[in-house]
Tab-separated table of C-alpha atoms and ligand atoms in Angstrom:
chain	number	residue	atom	x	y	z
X	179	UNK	CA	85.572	80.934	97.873
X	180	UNK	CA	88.644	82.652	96.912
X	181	UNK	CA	91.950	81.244	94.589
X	182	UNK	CA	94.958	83.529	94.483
X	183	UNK	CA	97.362	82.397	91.806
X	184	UNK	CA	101.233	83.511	91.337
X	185	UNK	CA	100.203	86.679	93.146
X	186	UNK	CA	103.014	90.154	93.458
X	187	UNK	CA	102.833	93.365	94.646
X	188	UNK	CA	106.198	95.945	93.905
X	189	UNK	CA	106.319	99.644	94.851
X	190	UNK	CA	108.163	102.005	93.050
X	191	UNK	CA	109.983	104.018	95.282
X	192	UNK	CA	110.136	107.527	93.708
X	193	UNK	CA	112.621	108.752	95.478
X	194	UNK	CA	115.113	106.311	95.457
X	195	UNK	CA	114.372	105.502	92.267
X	196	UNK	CA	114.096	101.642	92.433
X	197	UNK	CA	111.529	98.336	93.338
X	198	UNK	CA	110.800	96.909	96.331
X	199	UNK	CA	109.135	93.651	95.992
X	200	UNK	CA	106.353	93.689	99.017
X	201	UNK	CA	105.840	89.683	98.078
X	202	UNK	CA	105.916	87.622	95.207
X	203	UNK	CA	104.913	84.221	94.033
X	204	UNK	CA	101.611	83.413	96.263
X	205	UNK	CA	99.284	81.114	95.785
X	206	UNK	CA	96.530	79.678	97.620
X	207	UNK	CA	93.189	78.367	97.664
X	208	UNK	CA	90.730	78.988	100.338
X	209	UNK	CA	87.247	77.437	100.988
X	210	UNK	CA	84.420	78.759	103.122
X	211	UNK	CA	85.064	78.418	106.476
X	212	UNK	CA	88.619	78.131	106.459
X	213	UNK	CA	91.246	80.193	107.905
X	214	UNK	CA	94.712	80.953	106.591
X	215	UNK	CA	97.050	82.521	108.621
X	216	UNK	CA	99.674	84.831	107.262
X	217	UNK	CA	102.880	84.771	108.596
X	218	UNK	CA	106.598	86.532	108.338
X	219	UNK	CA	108.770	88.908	110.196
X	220	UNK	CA	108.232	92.989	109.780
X	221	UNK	CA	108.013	93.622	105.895
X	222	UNK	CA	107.431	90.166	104.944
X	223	UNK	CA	104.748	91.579	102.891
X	224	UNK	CA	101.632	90.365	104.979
X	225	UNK	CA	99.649	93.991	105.390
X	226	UNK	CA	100.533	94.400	101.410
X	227	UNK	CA	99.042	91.247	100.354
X	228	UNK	CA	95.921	91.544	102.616
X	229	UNK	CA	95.593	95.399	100.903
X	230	UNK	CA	95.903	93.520	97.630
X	231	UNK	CA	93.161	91.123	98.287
X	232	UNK	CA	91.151	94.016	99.261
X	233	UNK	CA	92.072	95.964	96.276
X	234	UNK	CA	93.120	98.816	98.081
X	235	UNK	CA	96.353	98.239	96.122
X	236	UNK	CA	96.404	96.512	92.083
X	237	UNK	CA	98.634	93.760	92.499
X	238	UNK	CA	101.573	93.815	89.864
X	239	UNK	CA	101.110	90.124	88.759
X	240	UNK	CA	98.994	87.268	89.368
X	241	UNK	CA	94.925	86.463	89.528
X	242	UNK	CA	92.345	86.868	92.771
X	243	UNK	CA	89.091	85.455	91.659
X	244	UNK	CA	86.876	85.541	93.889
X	245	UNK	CA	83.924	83.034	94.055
X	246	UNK	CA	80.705	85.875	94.030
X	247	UNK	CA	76.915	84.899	94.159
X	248	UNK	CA	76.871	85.940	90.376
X	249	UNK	CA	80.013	83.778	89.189
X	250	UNK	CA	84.005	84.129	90.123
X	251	UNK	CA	85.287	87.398	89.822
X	252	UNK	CA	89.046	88.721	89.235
X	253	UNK	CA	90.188	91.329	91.746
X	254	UNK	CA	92.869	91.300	89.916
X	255	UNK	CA	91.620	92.893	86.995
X	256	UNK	CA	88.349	94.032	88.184
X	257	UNK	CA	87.146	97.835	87.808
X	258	UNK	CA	86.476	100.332	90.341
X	259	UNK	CA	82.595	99.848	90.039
X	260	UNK	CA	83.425	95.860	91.263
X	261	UNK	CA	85.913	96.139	93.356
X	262	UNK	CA	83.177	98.297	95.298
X	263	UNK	CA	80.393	95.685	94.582
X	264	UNK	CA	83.031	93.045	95.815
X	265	UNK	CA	83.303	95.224	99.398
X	266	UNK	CA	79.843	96.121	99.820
X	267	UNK	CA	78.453	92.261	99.405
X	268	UNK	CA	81.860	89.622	99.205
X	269	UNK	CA	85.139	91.290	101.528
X	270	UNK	CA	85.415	92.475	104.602
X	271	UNK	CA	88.569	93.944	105.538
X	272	UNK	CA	89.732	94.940	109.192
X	273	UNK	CA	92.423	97.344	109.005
X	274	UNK	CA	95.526	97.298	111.872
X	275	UNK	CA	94.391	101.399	112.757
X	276	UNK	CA	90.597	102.875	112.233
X	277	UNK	CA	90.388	106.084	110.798
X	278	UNK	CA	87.775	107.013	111.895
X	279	UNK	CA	85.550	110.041	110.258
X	280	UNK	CA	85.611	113.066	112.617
X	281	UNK	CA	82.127	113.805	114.622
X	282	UNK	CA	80.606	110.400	114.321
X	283	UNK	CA	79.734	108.575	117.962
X	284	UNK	CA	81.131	105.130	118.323
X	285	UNK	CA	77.680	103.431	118.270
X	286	UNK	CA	77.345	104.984	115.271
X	287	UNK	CA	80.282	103.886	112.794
X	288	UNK	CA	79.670	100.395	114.517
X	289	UNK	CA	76.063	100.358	113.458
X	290	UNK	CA	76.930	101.811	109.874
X	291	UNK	CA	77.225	98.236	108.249
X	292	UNK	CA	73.511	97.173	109.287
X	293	UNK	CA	72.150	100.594	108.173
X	294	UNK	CA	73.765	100.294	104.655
X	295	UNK	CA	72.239	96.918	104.927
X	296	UNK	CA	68.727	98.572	105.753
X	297	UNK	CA	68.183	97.467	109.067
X	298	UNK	CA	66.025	99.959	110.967
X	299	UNK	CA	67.753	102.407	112.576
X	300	UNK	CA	66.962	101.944	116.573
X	301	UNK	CA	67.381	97.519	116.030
X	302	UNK	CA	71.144	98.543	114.482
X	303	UNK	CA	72.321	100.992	117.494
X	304	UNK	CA	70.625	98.173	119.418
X	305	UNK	CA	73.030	95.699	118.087
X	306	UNK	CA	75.541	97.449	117.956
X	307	UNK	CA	75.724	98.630	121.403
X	308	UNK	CA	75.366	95.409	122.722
X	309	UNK	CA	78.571	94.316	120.898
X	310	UNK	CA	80.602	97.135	121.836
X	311	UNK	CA	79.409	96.337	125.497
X	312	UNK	CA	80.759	92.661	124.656
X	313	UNK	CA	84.411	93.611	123.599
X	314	UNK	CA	84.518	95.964	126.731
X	315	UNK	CA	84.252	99.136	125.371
X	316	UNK	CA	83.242	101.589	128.414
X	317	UNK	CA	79.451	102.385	128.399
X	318	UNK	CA	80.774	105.917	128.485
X	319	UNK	CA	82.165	106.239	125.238
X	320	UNK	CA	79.308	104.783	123.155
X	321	UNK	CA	78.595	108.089	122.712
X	322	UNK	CA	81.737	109.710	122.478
X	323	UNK	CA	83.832	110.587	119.416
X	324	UNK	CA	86.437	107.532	118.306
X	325	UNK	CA	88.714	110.131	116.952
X	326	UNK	CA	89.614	110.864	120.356
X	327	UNK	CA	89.904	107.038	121.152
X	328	UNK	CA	92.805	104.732	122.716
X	329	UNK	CA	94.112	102.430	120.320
X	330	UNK	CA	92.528	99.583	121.777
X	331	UNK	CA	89.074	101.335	121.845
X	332	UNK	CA	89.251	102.276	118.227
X	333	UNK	CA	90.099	98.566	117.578
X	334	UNK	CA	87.316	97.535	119.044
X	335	UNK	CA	84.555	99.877	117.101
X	336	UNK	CA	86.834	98.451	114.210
X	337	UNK	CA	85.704	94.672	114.799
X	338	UNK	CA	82.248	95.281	115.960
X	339	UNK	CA	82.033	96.723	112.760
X	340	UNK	CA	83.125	93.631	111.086
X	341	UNK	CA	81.398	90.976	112.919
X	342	UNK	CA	77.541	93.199	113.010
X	343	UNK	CA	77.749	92.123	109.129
X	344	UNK	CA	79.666	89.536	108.288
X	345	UNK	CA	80.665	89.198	104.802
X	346	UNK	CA	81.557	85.772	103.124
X	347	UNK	CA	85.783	87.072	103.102
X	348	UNK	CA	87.067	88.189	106.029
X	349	UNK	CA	90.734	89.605	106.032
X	350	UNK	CA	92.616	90.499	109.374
X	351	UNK	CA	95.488	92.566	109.759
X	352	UNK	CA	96.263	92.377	113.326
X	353	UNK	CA	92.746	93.044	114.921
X	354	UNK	CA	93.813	91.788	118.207
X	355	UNK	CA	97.686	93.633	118.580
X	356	UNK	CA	96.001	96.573	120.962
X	357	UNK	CA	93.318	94.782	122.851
X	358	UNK	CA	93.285	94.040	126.597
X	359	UNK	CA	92.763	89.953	127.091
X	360	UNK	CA	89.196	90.324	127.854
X	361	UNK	CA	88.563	91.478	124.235
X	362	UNK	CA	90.506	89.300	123.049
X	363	UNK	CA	88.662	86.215	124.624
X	364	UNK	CA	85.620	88.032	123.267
X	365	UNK	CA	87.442	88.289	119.541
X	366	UNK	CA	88.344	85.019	119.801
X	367	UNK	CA	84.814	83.716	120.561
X	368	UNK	CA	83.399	85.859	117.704
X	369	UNK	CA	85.966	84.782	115.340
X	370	UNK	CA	85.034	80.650	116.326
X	371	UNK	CA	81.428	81.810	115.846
X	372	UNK	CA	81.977	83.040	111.869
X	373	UNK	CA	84.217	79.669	110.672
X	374	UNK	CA	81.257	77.751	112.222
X	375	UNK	CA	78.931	79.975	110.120
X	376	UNK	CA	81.199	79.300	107.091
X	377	UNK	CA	83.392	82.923	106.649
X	378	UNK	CA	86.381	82.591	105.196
X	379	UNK	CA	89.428	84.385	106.595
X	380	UNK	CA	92.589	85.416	105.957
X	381	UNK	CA	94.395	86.671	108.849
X	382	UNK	CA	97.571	88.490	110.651
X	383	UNK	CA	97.860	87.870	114.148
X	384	UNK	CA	100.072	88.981	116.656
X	385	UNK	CA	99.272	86.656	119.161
X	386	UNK	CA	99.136	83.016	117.739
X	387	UNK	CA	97.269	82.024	120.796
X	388	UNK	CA	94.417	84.189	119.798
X	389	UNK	CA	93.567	82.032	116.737
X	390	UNK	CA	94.688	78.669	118.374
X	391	UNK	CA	92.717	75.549	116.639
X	392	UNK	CA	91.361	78.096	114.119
X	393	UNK	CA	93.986	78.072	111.518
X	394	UNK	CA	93.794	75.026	108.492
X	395	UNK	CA	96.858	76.498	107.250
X	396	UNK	CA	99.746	79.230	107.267
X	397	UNK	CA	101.443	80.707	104.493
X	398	UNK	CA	104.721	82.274	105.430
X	399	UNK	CA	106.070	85.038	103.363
X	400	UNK	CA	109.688	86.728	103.973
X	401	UNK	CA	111.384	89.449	103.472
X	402	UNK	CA	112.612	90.600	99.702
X	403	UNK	CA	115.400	92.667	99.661
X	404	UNK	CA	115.821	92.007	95.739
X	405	UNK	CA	115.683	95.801	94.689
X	406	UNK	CA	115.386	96.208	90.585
X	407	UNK	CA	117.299	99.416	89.174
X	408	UNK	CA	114.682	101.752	87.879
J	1402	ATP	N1	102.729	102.049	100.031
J	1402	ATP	C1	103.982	101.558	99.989
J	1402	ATP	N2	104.939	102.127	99.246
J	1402	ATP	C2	106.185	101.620	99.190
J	1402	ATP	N3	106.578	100.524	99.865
J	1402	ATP	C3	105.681	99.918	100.640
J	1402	ATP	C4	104.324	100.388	100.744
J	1402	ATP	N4	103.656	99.569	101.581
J	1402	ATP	C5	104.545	98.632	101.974
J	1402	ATP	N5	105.745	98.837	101.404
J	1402	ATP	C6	106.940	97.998	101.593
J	1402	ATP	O1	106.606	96.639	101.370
J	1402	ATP	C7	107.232	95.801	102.329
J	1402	ATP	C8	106.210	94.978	103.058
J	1402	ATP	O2	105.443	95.814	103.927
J	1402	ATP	P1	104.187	95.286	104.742
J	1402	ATP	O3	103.582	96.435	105.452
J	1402	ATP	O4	103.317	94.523	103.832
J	1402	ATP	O5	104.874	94.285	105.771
J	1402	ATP	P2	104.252	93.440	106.962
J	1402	ATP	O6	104.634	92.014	106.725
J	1402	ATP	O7	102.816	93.741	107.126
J	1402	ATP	O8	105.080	93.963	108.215
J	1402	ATP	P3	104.638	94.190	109.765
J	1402	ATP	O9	104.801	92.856	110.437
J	1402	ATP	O10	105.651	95.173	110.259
J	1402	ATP	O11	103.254	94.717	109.809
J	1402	ATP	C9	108.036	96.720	103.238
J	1402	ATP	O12	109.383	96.701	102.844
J	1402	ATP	C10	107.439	98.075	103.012
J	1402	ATP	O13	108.366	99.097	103.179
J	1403	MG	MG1	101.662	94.642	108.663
């Protein structure tokens, strides 16, 4: 499914005029329906390699390919146009915060997915609301605006979004680091549910428990302080 090899990410701090190395050096291969867990103290680097694999950042060295329906594909290298292709049909990505756009109901940015997807409208709300309803978000605010959410609450509009459409990638940054325990027994069950159906993950979690018996394997990363003159 996916092979990272000799992976790195640097910033170039402006300001202070130097590099910091976010992580360097990783490698590792990843099959469908495995799980590799990320782990590493605060700025270890594992938010900045999960925005790599995602493409929200180029990574400064190394090779991503991805293993797509239509042959394996570079992240690494790839263009805007594929990187886009990769997110719409390959990646999924579930960021630490939603940011959420402004005037949208909850049921609606969780149904979004399955209408890009071309479900019909009233089966995705449908779907949606009944997953909301499953990570415990108040009937109430199904309706409301997420932009005036909890933490927590946003979190959870955030995953139902992921798991209505499952795509074949799945990367975690700390989905569960806000939730109450019931959603994160219902996370957990959801999470079980898409190894068994063969998504791969990559994952940050705050709570080990949470992803107990999941994991095949961890990858630890730690913190650089090796700062390059610029
Ligand atoms: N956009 C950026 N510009 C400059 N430096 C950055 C940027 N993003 C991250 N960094 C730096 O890269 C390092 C790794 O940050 P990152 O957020 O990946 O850590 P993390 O392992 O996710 O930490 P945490 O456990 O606190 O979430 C940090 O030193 C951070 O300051
Ligand atoms: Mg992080």
């Amino acid at each position: 499914m996916l092979e990272v090899w000799e992976l790195e990410k640097r910033f170039y701090l402006h300001r202070l005029g130097r590099e910091v190395v976010a992580f360097q050096g990783v490698s590792f291969r990843l099959k469908a329906g495995e799980f590799l867990l990320l782990e590493g103290p605060n700025g270890a680097g594992k938010s900045s390699l999960l925005k790599v694999l995602y493409r929200t950042y180029r990574p400064t060295a190394g090779a991503i390919w991805l293993q797509t329906g239509q042959g394996p594909l570079d992240l690494a290298q790839a263009g805007e146009r594929e990187v886009l292709w990769a997110r719409k049909h390959w990646v999924g990505y579930a960021r630490q915060f939603l940011d959420p756009r402004p005037r949208t109901p909850a049921l609606e940015v969780a149904a979004e997915p399955l209408l890009w997807a071309g479900l019909p409208r009233e089966e995705a709300l449908a779907r949606a609301r009944e997953l909301l309803l499953e990570l415990g978000l108040r009937e109430e605010l199904l309706e409301a605006f997420p932009t005036a959410f909890s933490g927590g609450e946003r979190q959870k509009v955030n995953l139902a979004r992921i798991f209505l459409r499952p795509l074949p990638l799945l990367l975690l940054d700390e989905p569960t680091a806000s939730l109450d325990p019931g959603a994160r027994k219902a996370v957990r069950a959801r999470l079980w549910a898409l190894k068994e159906q063969g998504v791969a993950m990559v994952g940050v979690f705050h709570h080990p428990e949470d992803v107990a018996g999941l994991v095949d394997r961890s990858l630890r990363l730690e913190v650089r302080d090796v700062a390059f003159r610029g």
